[in-house]
Short mmCIF file of C-alpha atoms (C1' of nucleotides) in Angstrom, two decimals:
data_model
loop_
_atom_site.label_atom_id
_atom_site.label_comp_id
_atom_site.label_asym_id
_atom_site.label_seq_id
_atom_site.Cartn_x
_atom_site.Cartn_y
_atom_site.Cartn_z
CA MET A 1 -2.79 -28.43 -16.88
CA GLU A 2 -4.01 -30.46 -13.92
CA THR A 3 -1.90 -33.03 -12.15
CA LEU A 4 -3.47 -35.31 -9.61
CA GLN A 5 -1.22 -35.92 -6.66
CA LEU A 6 0.53 -33.78 -4.10
CA THR A 7 4.17 -34.84 -4.08
CA SER A 8 5.91 -35.35 -0.77
CA SER A 9 7.82 -32.12 -1.32
CA ASP A 10 4.48 -30.36 -1.78
CA TRP A 11 3.49 -31.75 1.60
CA THR A 12 6.55 -30.36 3.32
CA THR A 13 5.90 -27.01 1.69
CA LEU A 14 2.31 -26.98 2.90
CA LEU A 15 2.99 -28.32 6.38
CA GLY A 16 5.66 -25.69 6.88
CA SER A 17 3.59 -22.82 5.48
CA ARG A 18 2.46 -20.00 7.73
CA PHE A 19 -1.14 -21.02 7.47
CA PHE A 20 -0.80 -24.72 8.25
CA VAL A 21 2.24 -24.86 10.47
CA ARG A 22 0.39 -24.64 13.78
CA LEU A 23 -2.48 -26.91 12.83
CA PRO A 24 -2.52 -30.59 13.76
CA ARG A 25 -1.68 -32.95 10.95
CA SER A 26 -5.17 -34.42 10.84
CA THR A 27 -6.72 -31.00 10.29
CA VAL A 28 -4.33 -30.25 7.48
CA GLU A 29 -5.18 -33.54 5.84
CA ALA A 30 -8.89 -32.85 6.13
CA ILE A 31 -8.47 -29.45 4.51
CA LEU A 32 -6.27 -30.75 1.71
CA GLU A 33 -8.35 -33.81 1.00
CA GLU A 34 -9.76 -32.68 -2.33
CA THR A 35 -7.00 -30.33 -3.33
CA ARG A 36 -6.56 -29.82 -7.04
CA LEU A 37 -3.21 -28.92 -8.52
CA SER A 38 -2.72 -26.55 -11.42
CA THR A 39 0.44 -25.62 -13.23
CA TYR A 40 0.95 -22.31 -14.94
CA GLU A 41 3.45 -20.92 -17.36
CA GLU A 42 4.98 -17.50 -16.95
CA HIS A 43 2.39 -14.78 -17.71
CA ASP A 44 -0.57 -17.12 -17.33
CA VAL A 45 -3.38 -15.29 -15.58
CA LEU A 46 -5.04 -17.17 -12.73
CA PHE A 47 -7.90 -14.76 -12.28
CA HIS A 48 -8.86 -11.16 -12.78
CA GLN A 49 -9.68 -8.47 -10.29
CA GLY A 50 -13.42 -8.67 -9.65
CA ASP A 51 -13.80 -12.32 -10.66
CA SER A 52 -15.77 -14.40 -8.23
CA ILE A 53 -13.40 -17.05 -7.03
CA GLY A 54 -14.38 -20.50 -5.83
CA ASP A 55 -10.99 -21.44 -4.48
CA VAL A 56 -8.24 -20.48 -2.13
CA PHE A 57 -4.75 -20.82 -3.60
CA PHE A 58 -1.41 -22.05 -2.32
CA VAL A 59 1.89 -21.57 -4.06
CA LEU A 60 3.74 -24.89 -4.19
CA SER A 61 6.47 -23.58 -6.44
CA GLY A 62 7.09 -20.61 -8.64
CA LEU A 63 5.95 -17.06 -8.12
CA ILE A 64 2.61 -15.31 -8.26
CA ARG A 65 2.10 -11.63 -8.75
CA LEU A 66 -1.06 -9.98 -7.37
CA TYR A 67 -1.81 -6.69 -9.05
CA ARG A 68 -4.44 -4.11 -9.75
CA VAL A 69 -4.99 -2.64 -13.16
CA GLY A 70 -5.64 1.06 -13.67
CA LYS A 71 -6.96 2.82 -16.70
CA ASP A 72 -4.55 2.75 -19.66
CA ARG A 73 -3.73 -0.81 -18.52
CA ARG A 74 -1.00 0.22 -16.10
CA GLU A 75 -0.42 -2.41 -13.44
CA ALA A 76 0.45 -2.00 -9.78
CA ASP A 77 1.58 -4.97 -7.72
CA VAL A 78 -0.04 -5.36 -4.34
CA ALA A 79 1.81 -8.55 -3.42
CA VAL A 80 4.29 -11.05 -4.77
CA LEU A 81 3.92 -14.54 -3.38
CA SER A 82 6.30 -17.46 -3.37
CA LYS A 83 6.43 -21.01 -2.12
CA GLY A 84 4.19 -21.77 0.83
CA GLU A 85 2.07 -18.65 0.67
CA MET A 86 -1.70 -18.57 0.51
CA PHE A 87 -3.68 -16.08 -1.53
CA ALA A 88 -7.14 -15.09 -2.72
CA GLU A 89 -8.18 -15.90 0.81
CA ASN A 90 -10.31 -12.83 1.22
CA ALA A 91 -12.41 -13.78 -1.78
CA ILE A 92 -13.92 -16.30 0.63
CA TYR A 93 -15.56 -13.56 2.60
CA LEU A 94 -15.62 -10.66 0.20
CA GLY A 95 -16.96 -12.79 -2.63
CA ARG A 96 -14.70 -11.39 -5.32
CA ALA A 97 -11.01 -11.10 -5.98
CA THR A 98 -9.63 -7.71 -5.00
CA ALA A 99 -6.76 -8.05 -7.45
CA SER A 100 -5.67 -9.98 -10.50
CA ALA A 101 -3.14 -12.80 -10.25
CA GLU A 102 -0.61 -13.96 -12.77
CA ALA A 103 2.33 -16.33 -12.71
CA ALA A 104 5.57 -14.39 -12.71
CA GLU A 105 7.36 -17.62 -13.54
CA ALA A 106 6.29 -21.21 -14.14
CA SER A 107 4.34 -22.19 -11.04
CA VAL A 108 2.48 -25.01 -9.38
CA ILE A 109 -0.56 -24.03 -7.38
CA ALA A 110 -2.82 -25.97 -5.03
CA ARG A 111 -6.48 -24.99 -4.96
CA ILE A 112 -8.88 -25.63 -2.13
CA ASP A 113 -12.59 -25.13 -2.43
CA SER A 114 -13.47 -21.89 -0.60
CA SER A 115 -16.79 -22.95 0.80
CA LYS A 116 -15.24 -26.10 2.18
CA LEU A 117 -12.51 -24.14 3.90
CA ARG A 118 -15.03 -21.65 5.19
CA LYS A 119 -17.07 -24.45 6.69
CA ILE A 120 -14.04 -25.99 8.33
CA ALA A 121 -13.03 -22.61 9.72
CA ALA A 122 -16.51 -22.11 11.14
CA ALA A 123 -16.36 -25.47 12.87
CA ASP A 124 -12.74 -25.57 14.02
CA PRO A 125 -11.49 -22.63 16.10
CA ASP A 126 -7.88 -23.54 15.36
CA VAL A 127 -8.45 -23.09 11.67
CA ALA A 128 -10.27 -19.84 12.26
CA GLN A 129 -7.37 -18.73 14.39
CA ALA A 130 -4.88 -19.65 11.65
CA PHE A 131 -6.97 -17.66 9.24
CA ILE A 132 -6.97 -14.67 11.50
CA GLU A 133 -3.24 -14.83 11.95
CA HIS A 134 -2.75 -15.11 8.24
CA LEU A 135 -4.90 -12.06 7.61
CA CYS A 136 -3.09 -10.06 10.29
CA HIS A 137 0.20 -10.92 8.72
CA ARG A 138 -0.98 -10.08 5.25
CA GLY A 139 -2.48 -6.84 6.48
CA LYS A 140 0.80 -5.87 8.02
CA MET A 141 2.64 -6.63 4.77
CA THR A 142 0.34 -4.37 2.79
CA GLU A 143 0.58 -1.68 5.43
CA ASP A 144 4.36 -1.96 5.25
CA MET A 145 4.30 -1.46 1.51
CA LEU A 146 1.99 1.52 1.80
CA ALA A 147 4.13 3.15 4.47
CA GLN A 148 7.31 2.52 2.52
CA ASP A 149 5.81 4.02 -0.60
CA ARG A 150 4.85 7.11 1.30
CA LEU A 151 7.93 7.55 3.46
CA LEU A 152 10.88 6.34 1.42
CA THR A 153 12.48 7.24 -1.87
CA ALA A 154 13.09 4.54 -4.45
CA THR A 155 16.70 4.11 -3.35
CA GLN A 156 15.67 3.91 0.29
CA ARG A 157 13.09 1.25 -0.53
CA VAL A 158 15.71 -0.79 -2.31
CA ALA A 159 18.14 -0.38 0.59
CA SER A 160 15.40 -1.42 2.98
CA TYR A 161 14.61 -4.47 0.86
CA ILE A 162 18.24 -5.53 0.86
CA LEU A 163 18.52 -5.01 4.60
CA SER A 164 15.43 -7.14 5.15
CA HIS A 165 17.38 -10.02 3.64
CA CYS A 166 20.34 -9.67 5.99
CA PRO A 167 20.21 -11.88 9.08
CA ASN A 168 19.83 -9.95 12.32
CA GLY A 169 23.37 -9.34 13.41
CA THR A 170 25.23 -9.06 10.16
CA ASN A 171 28.18 -6.80 10.68
CA THR A 172 30.59 -8.32 8.26
CA SER A 173 29.74 -8.61 4.60
CA PHE A 174 26.90 -10.77 3.42
CA SER A 175 25.44 -11.89 0.16
CA PHE A 176 22.24 -13.42 -1.12
CA ARG A 177 20.49 -14.25 -4.36
CA LEU A 178 17.44 -12.33 -5.50
CA PRO A 179 14.51 -14.74 -5.50
CA PHE A 180 13.24 -13.36 -8.82
CA GLN A 181 14.00 -11.13 -11.77
CA LYS A 182 14.78 -7.48 -11.19
CA ASN A 183 11.72 -6.69 -13.19
CA ILE A 184 9.56 -8.35 -10.57
CA LEU A 185 11.43 -6.71 -7.74
CA ALA A 186 10.83 -3.33 -9.33
CA GLY A 187 7.11 -4.07 -9.48
CA LYS A 188 7.01 -5.24 -5.91
CA LEU A 189 8.79 -2.11 -4.72
CA GLY A 190 6.58 0.10 -6.84
CA VAL A 191 9.28 1.64 -9.01
CA ALA A 192 10.04 1.52 -12.71
CA PRO A 193 12.73 -1.03 -13.66
CA GLU A 194 15.01 1.82 -14.69
CA ALA A 195 14.66 3.38 -11.26
CA LEU A 196 15.63 0.09 -9.64
CA SER A 197 18.69 -0.08 -11.81
CA ARG A 198 19.67 3.44 -10.87
CA ALA A 199 19.07 2.71 -7.21
CA PHE A 200 21.51 -0.20 -7.39
CA SER A 201 24.00 2.16 -9.03
CA THR A 202 23.65 4.61 -6.20
CA LEU A 203 24.00 1.92 -3.57
CA ARG A 204 27.20 0.70 -5.18
CA GLN A 205 28.85 3.69 -3.54
CA SER A 206 27.66 2.31 -0.20
CA GLY A 207 29.23 -1.09 -0.60
CA VAL A 208 26.48 -2.96 -2.43
CA ILE A 209 27.65 -5.11 -5.33
CA VAL A 210 25.11 -6.49 -7.76
CA LYS A 211 26.07 -9.17 -10.27
CA GLY A 212 23.13 -10.77 -12.01
CA ARG A 213 20.83 -11.88 -9.23
CA MET A 214 23.58 -11.94 -6.61
CA ILE A 215 23.65 -9.11 -4.09
CA GLU A 216 26.67 -8.49 -1.86
CA ILE A 217 26.55 -6.12 1.08
CA HIS A 218 29.82 -4.94 2.55
CA ASP A 219 28.76 -2.12 4.83
CA ARG A 220 25.44 -2.70 6.47
CA HIS A 221 25.67 0.53 8.40
CA ALA A 222 26.02 2.60 5.26
CA LEU A 223 22.75 1.13 4.02
CA GLU A 224 20.92 1.90 7.23
CA ARG A 225 22.05 5.49 7.05
CA PHE A 226 20.12 6.00 3.83
CA MET B 1 -10.08 11.03 31.24
CA GLU B 2 -12.11 7.89 31.94
CA THR B 3 -15.88 7.86 32.01
CA LEU B 4 -17.68 4.84 33.29
CA GLN B 5 -20.79 4.12 31.29
CA LEU B 6 -21.58 3.48 27.68
CA THR B 7 -24.36 5.86 26.71
CA SER B 8 -27.28 4.56 24.71
CA SER B 9 -25.94 6.34 21.64
CA ASP B 10 -22.65 4.50 22.17
CA TRP B 11 -24.65 1.28 22.12
CA THR B 12 -26.29 2.09 18.82
CA THR B 13 -22.89 2.97 17.39
CA LEU B 14 -21.42 -0.33 18.54
CA LEU B 15 -24.38 -2.51 17.60
CA GLY B 16 -24.38 -1.01 14.12
CA SER B 17 -20.62 -1.26 13.63
CA ARG B 18 -19.21 -3.61 11.01
CA PHE B 19 -17.70 -5.85 13.64
CA PHE B 20 -20.73 -6.32 15.86
CA VAL B 21 -23.62 -5.93 13.49
CA ARG B 22 -24.02 -9.64 12.68
CA LEU B 23 -23.45 -10.90 16.18
CA PRO B 24 -26.32 -11.74 18.53
CA ARG B 25 -27.02 -9.14 21.17
CA SER B 26 -25.96 -11.43 23.99
CA THR B 27 -22.55 -11.96 22.45
CA VAL B 28 -22.05 -8.25 22.04
CA GLU B 29 -22.97 -7.71 25.66
CA ALA B 30 -20.54 -10.38 26.78
CA ILE B 31 -17.72 -8.79 24.82
CA LEU B 32 -18.48 -5.29 26.01
CA GLU B 33 -19.00 -6.24 29.63
CA GLU B 34 -15.84 -4.67 31.01
CA THR B 35 -15.37 -2.00 28.38
CA ARG B 36 -13.49 1.06 29.50
CA LEU B 37 -14.07 4.43 27.90
CA SER B 38 -11.36 6.97 27.23
CA THR B 39 -11.65 10.47 25.87
CA TYR B 40 -8.90 12.17 23.95
CA GLU B 41 -8.23 15.68 22.83
CA GLU B 42 -7.01 16.50 19.36
CA HIS B 43 -3.38 15.42 18.93
CA ASP B 44 -3.43 13.08 21.91
CA VAL B 45 -1.45 9.98 21.10
CA LEU B 46 -3.16 6.69 22.00
CA PHE B 47 -0.12 4.51 21.35
CA HIS B 48 3.06 4.36 19.38
CA GLN B 49 4.11 2.02 16.63
CA GLY B 50 5.79 -0.95 18.27
CA ASP B 51 4.06 -0.56 21.64
CA SER B 52 2.62 -3.73 23.00
CA ILE B 53 -1.07 -3.13 23.30
CA GLY B 54 -3.40 -4.77 25.78
CA ASP B 55 -6.62 -3.54 24.22
CA VAL B 56 -8.67 -3.44 21.11
CA PHE B 57 -10.17 -0.03 20.36
CA PHE B 58 -13.50 1.22 19.06
CA VAL B 59 -14.20 4.73 17.92
CA LEU B 60 -17.40 5.96 19.56
CA SER B 61 -16.99 9.50 18.31
CA GLY B 62 -14.30 11.63 16.82
CA LEU B 63 -11.54 10.59 14.48
CA ILE B 64 -8.41 8.51 14.86
CA ARG B 65 -5.42 8.64 12.57
CA LEU B 66 -3.21 5.56 12.26
CA TYR B 67 0.22 6.41 10.92
CA ARG B 68 3.78 5.25 10.59
CA VAL B 69 6.73 7.46 11.35
CA GLY B 70 9.80 7.53 9.13
CA LYS B 71 13.20 8.94 9.88
CA ASP B 72 13.21 12.75 10.13
CA ARG B 73 9.81 12.34 11.85
CA ARG B 74 7.79 12.39 8.65
CA GLU B 75 4.41 10.74 9.10
CA ALA B 76 2.42 8.60 6.68
CA ASP B 77 -1.20 7.74 7.40
CA VAL B 78 -2.16 4.12 6.91
CA ALA B 79 -5.78 4.57 7.98
CA VAL B 80 -8.21 7.17 9.25
CA LEU B 81 -11.01 5.79 11.41
CA SER B 82 -14.29 7.27 12.43
CA LYS B 83 -17.35 6.32 14.42
CA GLY B 84 -18.01 2.62 14.70
CA GLU B 85 -14.64 1.42 13.48
CA MET B 86 -12.38 -0.98 15.32
CA PHE B 87 -8.61 -0.70 15.34
CA ALA B 88 -5.41 -2.11 16.82
CA GLU B 89 -7.07 -5.46 16.29
CA ASN B 90 -4.00 -7.07 14.84
CA ALA B 91 -2.00 -6.27 17.95
CA ILE B 92 -3.99 -9.14 19.45
CA TYR B 93 -2.18 -11.63 17.29
CA LEU B 94 0.95 -9.79 16.27
CA GLY B 95 1.66 -8.65 19.81
CA ARG B 96 2.62 -5.11 18.92
CA ALA B 97 1.03 -2.14 17.23
CA THR B 98 2.04 -1.85 13.59
CA ALA B 99 1.35 1.88 13.58
CA SER B 100 0.94 4.82 15.91
CA ALA B 101 -2.50 6.24 16.67
CA GLU B 102 -3.50 9.77 17.48
CA ALA B 103 -6.77 11.61 17.81
CA ALA B 104 -7.32 13.83 14.79
CA GLU B 105 -10.08 15.53 16.72
CA ALA B 106 -11.58 15.17 20.19
CA SER B 107 -12.64 11.53 20.41
CA VAL B 108 -14.28 8.97 22.65
CA ILE B 109 -12.86 5.48 22.47
CA ALA B 110 -14.01 2.17 23.92
CA ARG B 111 -11.30 -0.30 24.90
CA ILE B 112 -11.74 -4.01 25.23
CA ASP B 113 -9.16 -6.25 26.79
CA SER B 114 -7.38 -8.10 23.96
CA SER B 115 -6.89 -11.40 25.70
CA LYS B 116 -10.52 -11.48 26.67
CA LEU B 117 -11.60 -10.88 23.12
CA ARG B 118 -9.12 -13.45 21.85
CA LYS B 119 -10.56 -16.01 24.22
CA ILE B 120 -14.10 -15.26 23.16
CA ALA B 121 -13.10 -15.51 19.51
CA ALA B 122 -11.47 -18.87 20.17
CA ALA B 123 -14.64 -20.17 21.79
CA ASP B 124 -17.31 -18.60 19.60
CA PRO B 125 -17.05 -19.21 15.84
CA ASP B 126 -19.36 -16.29 15.12
CA VAL B 127 -16.95 -13.91 16.78
CA ALA B 128 -14.02 -15.46 14.94
CA GLN B 129 -15.96 -15.07 11.73
CA ALA B 130 -16.67 -11.41 12.49
CA PHE B 131 -13.00 -10.95 13.14
CA ILE B 132 -12.08 -12.55 9.85
CA GLU B 133 -14.53 -10.39 7.97
CA HIS B 134 -13.21 -7.31 9.67
CA LEU B 135 -9.65 -8.19 8.72
CA CYS B 136 -10.63 -8.92 5.12
CA HIS B 137 -12.31 -5.57 4.90
CA ARG B 138 -9.39 -3.76 6.45
CA GLY B 139 -6.97 -5.58 4.19
CA LYS B 140 -8.94 -4.50 1.16
CA MET B 141 -8.93 -0.90 2.35
CA THR B 142 -5.17 -0.88 2.69
CA GLU B 143 -4.77 -2.61 -0.66
CA ASP B 144 -7.02 0.04 -2.19
CA MET B 145 -4.84 2.80 -0.79
CA LEU B 146 -1.69 1.13 -2.05
CA ALA B 147 -3.10 0.62 -5.53
CA GLN B 148 -4.39 4.18 -5.67
CA ASP B 149 -1.02 5.54 -4.64
CA ARG B 150 0.67 3.58 -7.36
CA LEU B 151 -1.83 4.04 -10.17
CA LEU B 152 -3.32 7.49 -9.74
CA THR B 153 -2.06 11.04 -9.65
CA ALA B 154 -2.97 13.28 -6.74
CA THR B 155 -5.83 14.84 -8.67
CA GLN B 156 -7.14 11.44 -9.71
CA ARG B 157 -7.05 10.25 -6.11
CA VAL B 158 -9.05 13.26 -5.02
CA ALA B 159 -11.55 12.72 -7.83
CA SER B 160 -11.84 9.09 -6.84
CA TYR B 161 -12.40 10.06 -3.22
CA ILE B 162 -15.16 12.43 -4.17
CA LEU B 163 -16.79 9.84 -6.42
CA SER B 164 -16.71 7.31 -3.60
CA HIS B 165 -19.01 9.64 -1.69
CA CYS B 166 -21.59 9.87 -4.46
CA PRO B 167 -24.47 7.42 -4.19
CA ASN B 168 -24.53 4.79 -6.95
CA GLY B 169 -26.69 6.37 -9.59
CA THR B 170 -26.00 10.05 -9.20
CA ASN B 171 -26.43 11.69 -12.56
CA THR B 172 -27.62 15.06 -11.46
CA SER B 173 -25.56 17.21 -9.14
CA PHE B 174 -24.81 16.12 -5.63
CA SER B 175 -23.16 17.55 -2.58
CA PHE B 176 -21.74 16.32 0.69
CA ARG B 177 -19.74 17.53 3.63
CA LEU B 178 -16.16 16.41 4.21
CA PRO B 179 -16.12 14.40 7.42
CA PHE B 180 -12.88 16.06 8.55
CA GLN B 181 -10.39 18.83 7.88
CA LYS B 182 -8.69 19.03 4.51
CA ASN B 183 -5.44 18.50 6.33
CA ILE B 184 -6.60 15.06 7.39
CA LEU B 185 -7.94 14.25 3.96
CA ALA B 186 -4.58 15.14 2.48
CA GLY B 187 -2.89 12.75 4.89
CA LYS B 188 -5.35 9.99 4.15
CA LEU B 189 -4.84 10.38 0.42
CA GLY B 190 -1.10 10.56 0.81
CA VAL B 191 -0.56 14.02 -0.63
CA ALA B 192 0.74 17.28 0.79
CA PRO B 193 -2.04 19.69 1.85
CA GLU B 194 -0.94 22.07 -0.89
CA ALA B 195 -1.36 19.34 -3.48
CA LEU B 196 -4.89 18.67 -2.23
CA SER B 197 -5.70 22.34 -2.57
CA ARG B 198 -4.37 22.41 -6.11
CA ALA B 199 -6.28 19.25 -6.97
CA PHE B 200 -9.51 20.93 -5.90
CA SER B 201 -8.57 23.90 -8.08
CA THR B 202 -8.09 21.62 -11.06
CA LEU B 203 -11.35 19.82 -10.42
CA ARG B 204 -13.22 23.10 -10.32
CA GLN B 205 -12.94 23.09 -14.11
CA SER B 206 -14.80 19.76 -14.05
CA GLY B 207 -17.75 20.98 -12.09
CA VAL B 208 -16.56 20.46 -8.53
CA ILE B 209 -17.27 23.32 -6.16
CA VAL B 210 -15.57 23.41 -2.78
CA LYS B 211 -16.70 25.82 -0.08
CA GLY B 212 -15.25 25.10 3.32
CA ARG B 213 -16.02 21.47 3.96
CA MET B 214 -18.87 21.34 1.48
CA ILE B 215 -18.25 19.61 -1.82
CA GLU B 216 -20.63 19.98 -4.78
CA ILE B 217 -20.38 17.78 -7.85
CA HIS B 218 -22.18 18.90 -10.96
CA ASP B 219 -20.78 16.59 -13.60
CA ARG B 220 -20.07 13.15 -12.32
CA HIS B 221 -18.98 11.96 -15.72
CA ALA B 222 -16.27 14.59 -16.00
CA LEU B 223 -14.81 13.29 -12.74
CA GLU B 224 -14.79 9.71 -13.92
CA ARG B 225 -12.97 10.70 -17.05
CA PHE B 226 -9.95 11.84 -15.02
"C1'" DC C 1 -8.43 44.66 16.61
"C1'" DG C 2 -4.34 41.90 16.43
"C1'" DA C 3 -3.70 36.98 16.48
"C1'" DT C 4 -4.02 32.44 15.39
"C1'" DC C 5 -5.61 28.84 12.39
"C1'" DG C 6 -6.86 26.69 8.11
"C1'" DC C 7 -6.34 27.00 3.55
"C1'" DT C 8 -4.73 28.78 -0.94
"C1'" DT C 9 -1.37 30.37 -4.27
"C1'" DG C 10 3.25 31.03 -6.15
"C1'" DA C 11 8.08 29.77 -7.32
"C1'" DG C 12 11.72 26.64 -7.16
"C1'" DT C 13 13.34 21.97 -6.99
"C1'" DA C 14 13.87 16.95 -6.59
"C1'" DG C 15 12.47 12.53 -7.51
"C1'" DG C 16 11.00 9.49 -10.64
"C1'" DA C 17 8.46 8.17 -15.01
"C1'" DT C 18 9.04 7.77 -19.83
"C1'" DC C 19 11.23 7.13 -24.17
"C1'" DA C 20 15.09 5.69 -26.61
"C1'" DA C 21 19.50 3.76 -27.36
"C1'" DC C 22 22.64 0.48 -25.99
"C1'" DA C 23 25.08 -3.50 -23.56
"C1'" DA C 24 25.04 -8.01 -21.88
"C1'" DG C 25 23.39 -12.54 -21.38
"C1'" DA C 26 20.80 -16.65 -22.63
"C1'" DG C 27 19.17 -19.62 -25.77
"C1'" DT C 28 18.87 -21.58 -30.43
"C1'" DG C 29 20.33 -23.63 -34.40
"C1'" DG C 30 23.77 -24.28 -37.69
"C1'" DC D 1 31.85 -23.38 -31.05
"C1'" DC D 2 30.13 -19.45 -33.26
"C1'" DA D 3 26.79 -16.24 -35.33
"C1'" DC D 4 21.91 -14.69 -34.57
"C1'" DT D 5 18.17 -13.41 -31.97
"C1'" DC D 6 15.44 -12.43 -28.05
"C1'" DT D 7 15.24 -11.13 -23.52
"C1'" DT D 8 16.82 -8.46 -19.62
"C1'" DG D 9 19.13 -4.87 -17.63
"C1'" DT D 10 21.70 -0.33 -17.87
"C1'" DT D 11 22.38 4.41 -19.10
"C1'" DG D 12 21.16 8.92 -20.93
"C1'" DA D 13 17.99 12.83 -21.79
"C1'" DT D 14 13.74 14.91 -21.12
"C1'" DC D 15 9.55 15.94 -18.87
"C1'" DC D 16 6.11 15.96 -15.32
"C1'" DT D 17 4.34 15.41 -10.81
"C1'" DA D 18 4.26 16.71 -6.48
"C1'" DC D 19 7.07 18.27 -2.44
"C1'" DT D 20 9.05 22.25 -0.09
"C1'" DC D 21 9.33 26.81 1.43
"C1'" DA D 22 7.29 31.21 1.58
"C1'" DA D 23 3.83 34.54 1.34
"C1'" DG D 24 -1.04 35.92 1.23
"C1'" DC D 25 -5.91 35.50 2.37
"C1'" DG D 26 -10.01 34.72 5.05
"C1'" DA D 27 -12.18 33.26 8.80
"C1'" DT D 28 -12.85 32.79 13.84
"C1'" DC D 29 -11.73 34.12 18.54
"C1'" DG D 30 -10.20 36.19 22.44
#
DNA sequence: CGATCGCTTGAGTAGGATCAACAAGAGTGG
DNA sequence: CCACTCTTGTTGATCCTACTCAAGCGATCG
């Protein structure tokens, strides 16, 4: 399903996104000139690991899961991307997608021709710089996930995830809404859904209340002690 | 310990390294103009996670372990780097080191001032491009590690590591030497040293012979079946 | 020749995956 | 508004992987 026009809300999303936010408006417009929009339903697959990709993708709305597939079809998420995030960017230089991508919920995606973006980046140092910063950030994210997998138990990872959603100096209680299904969160954290559920149970004793997608934290310090 | 001059073998290392290999000689010389060399003994720490780093590093010889530290001082490797590899590159743009670095064996390291390199990258699209390619490659490495951790058992990871050292079309038997201690390999693969040892034991039944640092593979297909 | 280091092997245990049953919503259609 | 169904999340029981701690082995080195 292809729609033609970027809505004005799409523009605010893109202009505020990590990749574009520091670039001058004219540059952004040049890059987005021939953008194509695609919409996907939940579980639609955008591409498979190893596919050669001609585009770079931006999430305008919805949620995209990047994952690798092992033998016996098991899947492991390597990233979960939401509004404003760019992905499949390294296909530009590596030639092929390093992971598969599927919509974790109904999503709208902007596609930009890779070779065009590569050319612009080669000509405009600011774009190259934005690219570099994006890759640094993404690299750090992946490194974070790897380190968490290796250093923390499932419950600790969940606690750490919750803490990462508390504003800096939260001493009193605080609550927020999970941005996606628990299923997806489990995948992102690299645990089975059942393990996530049990982790929430455990954390209940430390002042975490979970109702549907709402999370309430009453004792931040108890979480950090985990 | 600071030595002053890049030896000619250092030059071949650098010129052949992933980062420099596509750049014109003159550019490389410009970047390396004020390089400082440092030597480290095994277990020397180059920097700690969170330090603000003023340099980008190149391994000229030896082995550097990049790791994160969790509470109770447990360490998790996020990368192991050998001759010709660049690291701490994202400190340029993120400001701080995302991981600690220590010499896993006696090592010689070249340091380049970050701000200088950043300036050159901003002015020379080829350098920016090299940077981008480096980051893509590094990102893929980390993603690989993450996916392997989540999809494979310890034994499978070891098998996969061994296979990655076999040339493409190896049908007959093949042997190679581990580039570092088993200890280090265990860290890199994210398993306890004991688990690595046991994995080798298991693989022995599939035609893998381990003597010291020498690995012999007799039945590549048996490994792939794991 | 002890001594240290690197590695292996053994036994016990904890964390988490898996399978299965069940509860609780969220739609859907009457 | 209520049954019915489908999806999503929880809980329980079992099993398996891999970590931990401890001991043993084999080299290499002073």
